[in-house]
Structure formats: C-alpha cells, structure tokens
Amino acid sequence: RHFERALSRIYFLQKCLDFEKGGELAKNLFKVYEYCRVQIIDFALKGTVEKLDTAIEFVQTILEGWEGIRSEVS
C-alpha cells in the first residue's frame, strides 16, 4: 500500500510541472522525481535501501524549500 501511495504521489508531482513556465527548474524537478520513482521501484523489487535513502533526502529538501516559501508568504 505504501508503495502505491508513494508512486502515485510522485506521478502527481510530475504531472503538475509546467515545463513552459518552469523552465530549467521544472526539468530538474522532473529528473529528481523520476529518480525517486525508480528508487522506490528498485526498493520494492530488490530491497535496495541506499539509493532509497538518497531519494528520501531529495524529497525532504524539496519539502523544506516549499515550507520556506510558505512561511515567507504568510
């Protein structure tokens, strides 16, 4: 269940990217999300934890950035 939720949320994040307005940032975010997606699948199939930990760190960094933006706007 967690596997499906993680993949569907990454898919949602990828689909929300606006490559015309987002430019290079959108392209880079797509690459990060794709990396995370692949690592989740590898973990589910092979139990590869090391790269999954890196993917988690990437997502945490992105989340911290969004939280910083939210606190500046509020």
mmCIF file of C-alpha atoms in Angstrom:
data_model
loop_
_atom_site.group_PDB
_atom_site.id
_atom_site.type_symbol
_atom_site.label_atom_id
_atom_site.label_comp_id
_atom_site.label_asym_id
_atom_site.label_seq_id
_atom_site.Cartn_x
_atom_site.Cartn_y
_atom_site.Cartn_z
ATOM 1 C CA ARG A 1 0.000 0.000 0.000
ATOM 2 C CA HIS A 2 2.773 2.466 0.856
ATOM 3 C CA PHE A 3 4.462 1.559 -2.398
ATOM 4 C CA GLU A 4 1.382 2.508 -4.422
ATOM 5 C CA ARG A 5 0.829 5.736 -2.495
ATOM 6 C CA ALA A 6 4.426 6.844 -2.975
ATOM 7 C CA LEU A 7 4.361 6.163 -6.705
ATOM 8 C CA SER A 8 1.004 7.869 -7.224
ATOM 9 C CA ARG A 9 2.179 10.966 -5.358
ATOM 10 C CA ILE A 10 5.360 11.178 -7.391
ATOM 11 C CA TYR A 11 3.313 10.771 -10.561
ATOM 12 C CA PHE A 12 1.054 13.626 -9.394
ATOM 13 C CA LEU A 13 4.065 15.868 -8.750
ATOM 14 C CA GLN A 14 5.464 15.104 -12.193
ATOM 15 C CA LYS A 15 2.145 15.815 -13.915
ATOM 16 C CA CYS A 16 1.811 19.184 -12.130
ATOM 17 C CA LEU A 17 5.071 20.533 -13.521
ATOM 18 C CA ASP A 18 4.689 23.310 -16.079
ATOM 19 C CA PHE A 19 7.687 22.999 -18.375
ATOM 20 C CA GLU A 20 6.861 26.180 -20.290
ATOM 21 C CA LYS A 21 6.675 28.441 -17.251
ATOM 22 C CA GLY A 22 9.005 26.427 -15.014
ATOM 23 C CA GLY A 23 11.835 26.130 -17.492
ATOM 24 C CA GLU A 24 15.004 24.585 -16.131
ATOM 25 C CA LEU A 25 13.587 24.241 -12.615
ATOM 26 C CA ALA A 26 10.684 22.125 -13.873
ATOM 27 C CA LYS A 27 13.068 19.946 -15.885
ATOM 28 C CA ASN A 28 15.310 19.416 -12.876
ATOM 29 C CA LEU A 29 12.396 18.641 -10.577
ATOM 30 C CA PHE A 30 11.112 16.103 -13.089
ATOM 31 C CA LYS A 31 14.520 14.407 -13.044
ATOM 32 C CA VAL A 32 14.560 14.306 -9.247
ATOM 33 C CA TYR A 33 11.023 12.897 -9.131
ATOM 34 C CA GLU A 34 11.912 10.311 -11.762
ATOM 35 C CA TYR A 35 14.987 9.294 -9.770
ATOM 36 C CA CYS A 36 12.813 8.892 -6.684
ATOM 37 C CA ARG A 37 10.266 6.839 -8.627
ATOM 38 C CA VAL A 38 12.942 4.473 -9.919
ATOM 39 C CA GLN A 39 14.439 4.077 -6.441
ATOM 40 C CA ILE A 40 11.052 3.202 -4.945
ATOM 41 C CA ILE A 41 10.548 0.556 -7.610
ATOM 42 C CA ASP A 42 14.082 -0.804 -7.065
ATOM 43 C CA PHE A 43 13.441 -0.969 -3.338
ATOM 44 C CA ALA A 44 10.200 -2.875 -3.867
ATOM 45 C CA LEU A 45 11.835 -5.325 -6.281
ATOM 46 C CA LYS A 46 15.356 -5.666 -4.895
ATOM 47 C CA GLY A 47 15.331 -4.204 -1.381
ATOM 48 C CA THR A 48 17.947 -1.596 -2.361
ATOM 49 C CA VAL A 49 17.897 0.789 0.600
ATOM 50 C CA GLU A 50 20.942 3.002 -0.034
ATOM 51 C CA LYS A 51 19.592 4.853 -3.043
ATOM 52 C CA LEU A 52 16.118 4.978 -1.495
ATOM 53 C CA ASP A 53 17.629 6.921 1.408
ATOM 54 C CA THR A 54 19.092 9.400 -1.084
ATOM 55 C CA ALA A 55 15.697 9.778 -2.760
ATOM 56 C CA ILE A 56 14.109 10.481 0.622
ATOM 57 C CA GLU A 57 16.712 13.169 1.290
ATOM 58 C CA PHE A 58 15.935 14.806 -2.066
ATOM 59 C CA VAL A 59 12.217 14.894 -1.299
ATOM 60 C CA GLN A 60 12.851 16.254 2.202
ATOM 61 C CA THR A 61 14.967 19.057 0.751
ATOM 62 C CA ILE A 62 12.222 19.963 -1.743
ATOM 63 C CA LEU A 63 9.626 19.906 1.060
ATOM 64 C CA GLU A 64 11.780 22.188 3.207
ATOM 65 C CA GLY A 65 12.027 24.610 0.287
ATOM 66 C CA TRP A 66 8.242 24.696 -0.106
ATOM 67 C CA GLU A 67 7.796 25.185 3.640
ATOM 68 C CA GLY A 68 10.256 28.093 3.500
ATOM 69 C CA ILE A 69 8.277 29.701 0.689
ATOM 70 C CA ARG A 70 5.039 29.207 2.602
ATOM 71 C CA SER A 71 6.451 30.855 5.728
ATOM 72 C CA GLU A 72 7.688 33.843 3.693
ATOM 73 C CA VAL A 73 4.268 34.317 2.097
ATOM 74 C CA SER A 74 2.354 34.006 5.379
#
